[in-house]
PDB file of C-alpha atoms in Angstrom:
ATOM      1  CA  VAL F   1      94.199 101.530  81.982  1.00  0.00           C
ATOM      2  CA  GLY F   2      94.706  99.028  79.966  1.00  0.00           C
ATOM      3  CA  GLU F   3      91.736  97.475  77.928  1.00  0.00           C
ATOM      4  CA  SER F   4      91.496  95.528  75.125  1.00  0.00           C
ATOM      5  CA  ALA F   5      90.425  91.960  73.293  1.00  0.00           C
ATOM      6  CA  GLN F   6      94.347  90.879  74.574  1.00  0.00           C
ATOM      7  CA  GLY F   7      92.330  90.043  77.490  1.00  0.00           C
ATOM      8  CA  MET F   8      93.620  89.688  81.065  1.00  0.00           C
ATOM      9  CA  ARG F   9      96.247  87.299  83.128  1.00  0.00           C
ATOM     10  CA  MET F  10      94.884  84.762  84.482  1.00  0.00           C
ATOM     11  CA  SER F  11      96.561  84.402  87.504  1.00  0.00           C
ATOM     12  CA  ASP F  12      96.336  88.192  89.203  1.00  0.00           C
ATOM     13  CA  GLY F  13      93.866  89.923  86.407  1.00  0.00           C
ATOM     14  CA  ALA F  14      96.356  92.377  84.931  1.00  0.00           C
ATOM     15  CA  SER F  15      95.568  93.548  81.359  1.00  0.00           C
ATOM     16  CA  LYS F  16      98.344  92.536  79.035  1.00  0.00           C
ATOM     17  CA  ARG F  17      98.273  95.324  76.502  1.00  0.00           C
ATOM     18  CA  ALA F  18      98.682  97.724  79.961  1.00  0.00           C
ATOM     19  CA  GLU F  19     101.770  95.707  80.743  1.00  0.00           C
ATOM     20  CA  GLN F  20     103.072  96.235  77.536  1.00  0.00           C
ATOM     21  CA  GLN F  21     102.224  99.487  77.530  1.00  0.00           C
ATOM     22  CA  VAL F  22     104.619  99.880  80.658  1.00  0.00           C
ATOM     23  CA  ARG F  23     107.195  97.533  79.202  1.00  0.00           C
ATOM     24  CA  ARG F  24     107.377 100.207  75.990  1.00  0.00           C
ATOM     25  CA  LEU F  25     107.651 102.992  78.429  1.00  0.00           C
ATOM     26  CA  ASN F  26     110.345 101.522  80.818  1.00  0.00           C
ATOM     27  CA  ARG F  27     112.369 100.922  77.343  1.00  0.00           C
ATOM     28  CA  GLU F  28     111.330 104.892  75.701  1.00  0.00           C
ATOM     29  CA  THR F  29     111.643 106.480  78.918  1.00  0.00           C
ATOM     30  CA  GLY F  30     114.093 105.072  81.084  1.00  0.00           C
ATOM     31  CA  PRO F  31     113.183 102.233  84.465  1.00  0.00           C
ATOM     32  CA  GLY F  32     110.690 102.592  87.053  1.00  0.00           C
ATOM     33  CA  HIS F  33     107.434 102.343  85.446  1.00  0.00           C
ATOM     34  CA  GLU F  34     104.956  99.686  86.957  1.00  0.00           C
ATOM     35  CA  SER F  35     100.992  99.089  86.728  1.00  0.00           C
ATOM     36  CA  GLU F  36      99.180  98.428  89.301  1.00  0.00           C
ATOM     37  CA  ILE F  37      95.374  97.239  89.107  1.00  0.00           C
ATOM     38  CA  ARG F  38      93.012 100.451  90.076  1.00  0.00           C
ATOM     39  CA  LYS F  39      89.420  99.110  88.845  1.00  0.00           C
ATOM     40  CA  MET F  40      87.610  96.019  87.550  1.00  0.00           C
ATOM     41  CA  PHE F  41      84.894  96.804  85.272  1.00  0.00           C
ATOM     42  CA  ASN F  42      81.896  93.898  84.146  1.00  0.00           C
ATOM     43  CA  ASN F  43      81.801  95.103  80.617  1.00  0.00           C
ATOM     44  CA  LYS F  44      84.163  96.336  77.989  1.00  0.00           C
ATOM     45  CA  ALA F  45      81.721  99.393  77.206  1.00  0.00           C
ATOM     46  CA  ASP F  46      82.195 100.697  80.909  1.00  0.00           C
ATOM     47  CA  ALA F  47      85.998 100.019  80.732  1.00  0.00           C
ATOM     48  CA  ARG F  48      86.208 101.944  77.558  1.00  0.00           C
ATOM     49  CA  SER F  49      84.244 104.912  78.875  1.00  0.00           C
ATOM     50  CA  TYR F  50      85.959 105.049  81.653  1.00  0.00           C
ATOM     51  CA  GLU F  51      89.444 104.727  79.762  1.00  0.00           C
ATOM     52  CA  THR F  52      88.350 107.617  77.291  1.00  0.00           C
ATOM     53  CA  ARG F  53      87.428 109.921  79.992  1.00  0.00           C
ATOM     54  CA  LEU F  54      91.196 110.002  81.426  1.00  0.00           C
ATOM     55  CA  ILE F  55      93.064 109.647  78.708  1.00  0.00           C
ATOM     56  CA  GLU F  56      90.771 113.168  77.096  1.00  0.00           C
ATOM     57  CA  ARG F  57      91.826 114.290  80.593  1.00  0.00           C
ATOM     58  CA  PHE F  58      95.298 114.050  81.160  1.00  0.00           C
ATOM     59  CA  ARG F  59      95.217 115.296  77.287  1.00  0.00           C
ATOM     60  CA  ARG F  60      93.466 118.261  78.560  1.00  0.00           C
ATOM     61  CA  ARG F  61      96.115 118.698  81.592  1.00  0.00           C
ATOM     62  CA  PHE F  62      99.373 118.093  79.874  1.00  0.00           C
ATOM     63  CA  GLY F  63      98.969 118.557  75.946  1.00  0.00           C
ATOM     64  CA  ASP F  64      98.781 115.534  73.478  1.00  0.00           C
ATOM     65  CA  ASP F  65     101.994 114.966  73.013  1.00  0.00           C
ATOM     66  CA  GLU F  66     103.428 114.170  76.557  1.00  0.00           C
ATOM     67  CA  LEU F  67     101.251 111.061  77.197  1.00  0.00           C
ATOM     68  CA  PRO F  68     104.247 108.805  76.587  1.00  0.00           C
ATOM     69  CA  GLY F  69     103.625 105.966  75.020  1.00  0.00           C
ATOM     70  CA  ASN F  70     100.655 107.225  73.137  1.00  0.00           C
ATOM     71  CA  LYS F  71     102.680 108.838  70.052  1.00  0.00           C
ATOM     72  CA  THR F  72     103.269 105.874  68.421  1.00  0.00           C
ATOM     73  CA  ASN F  73      99.965 105.008  67.858  1.00  0.00           C
ATOM     74  CA  ARG F  74      97.792 108.410  67.126  1.00  0.00           C
TER      75      ARG F  74
END
């Protein structure tokens, strides 16, 4: 999930941060990762709330150190 002050690409609405994360995953764990727009939000507060819930759900399920791409920014 990508939500940040970097904004979106005008051509397709993809999050710039999400695209950066995909590139990092491909470098760290090998090719095969890609992004897709799954949901659009009207404001940053809604996007942040949604993203936080997803991150917490994945951490509970897989553990704090099992989220590739997030290890370097904690």
